[in-house]
Amino acid sequence: MISQSVNPGVFFYYTKFSAPAAGSLTVNINQVNSQSRPDLLFGVLQAPATSQVMVFNGDCTNFSGTQPTITFSGTNSSQVQLTFTGLSAGQTIIVSVKYTTKSIVGAAAPSPSTVHYDFSTGFGSPAPGTIVDTDPGGLDLVTP
């Protein structure tokens, strides 16, 4: 069983993309792991969760458009969907998602002991959508 001593306590996924057209856009922040175990997906830190998903302009300033609607799904609220409105074609957006490693505490220890995670960004519904950005290295959870 995974204990309370999971470190680090939180980590971030950042993604940068451009709106393909003016108007609305659905963006999925996807997470998968090599063992296909939903109980081992990291959840978005709750406090409330929507405050842990930040949206910025392409130059890292506060987002100047209409704030997107943010929804969560999956075990531990591990999957994030943002729905933007009023975008300009080519508008560059950066999204930051803060995940907590504590969300997997209590899950059965993985076998094999290393679990690889991949994060991606996709456009459209249903999730995962058309992938437009990925974390090139992913993340490994290694149990002793």
Short mmCIF file of N, CA, C and O in Angstrom, two decimals, residues 13 24 36 63 72-74 76 105 113 120 130:
data_model
loop_
_atom_site.label_atom_id
_atom_site.label_comp_id
_atom_site.label_asym_id
_atom_site.label_seq_id
_atom_site.Cartn_x
_atom_site.Cartn_y
_atom_site.Cartn_z
N TYR A 13 2.02 20.52 -14.28
CA TYR A 13 2.10 20.28 -15.73
C TYR A 13 1.78 21.62 -16.38
O TYR A 13 0.75 22.23 -16.06
N SER A 24 -14.93 29.36 -29.70
CA SER A 24 -14.84 28.44 -28.56
C SER A 24 -13.80 27.36 -28.81
O SER A 24 -13.52 26.99 -29.95
N SER A 36 -2.08 1.33 -16.48
CA SER A 36 -3.52 1.49 -16.73
C SER A 36 -4.33 1.34 -15.45
O SER A 36 -5.40 0.74 -15.43
N PHE A 63 -4.33 35.96 -17.76
CA PHE A 63 -5.16 35.75 -18.94
C PHE A 63 -6.12 36.91 -19.12
O PHE A 63 -6.84 37.29 -18.19
N PHE A 72 -13.66 18.59 -14.00
CA PHE A 72 -12.76 17.49 -13.67
C PHE A 72 -13.50 16.17 -13.84
O PHE A 72 -14.71 16.11 -13.63
N SER A 73 -12.75 15.14 -14.18
CA SER A 73 -13.33 13.80 -14.28
C SER A 73 -12.26 12.79 -13.91
O SER A 73 -11.11 13.16 -13.67
N GLY A 74 -12.65 11.53 -13.88
CA GLY A 74 -11.71 10.47 -13.60
C GLY A 74 -11.43 10.31 -12.12
O GLY A 74 -11.77 11.15 -11.30
N ASN A 76 -9.76 10.45 -8.68
CA ASN A 76 -8.97 11.50 -8.03
C ASN A 76 -9.07 12.85 -8.74
O ASN A 76 -8.21 13.70 -8.55
N VAL A 105 -2.28 8.02 -2.10
CA VAL A 105 -2.05 7.39 -0.80
C VAL A 105 -3.19 6.40 -0.53
O VAL A 105 -4.36 6.70 -0.74
N SER A 113 7.35 -2.13 -9.82
CA SER A 113 7.40 -1.03 -8.87
C SER A 113 7.52 0.36 -9.50
O SER A 113 7.31 1.35 -8.82
N SER A 120 -0.66 15.03 -21.55
CA SER A 120 -0.82 15.61 -22.88
C SER A 120 -1.96 16.62 -22.87
O SER A 120 -2.77 16.67 -21.95
N THR A 130 -7.75 15.79 -30.01
CA THR A 130 -6.60 15.78 -30.92
C THR A 130 -5.40 16.33 -30.15
O THR A 130 -5.41 17.49 -29.71
#
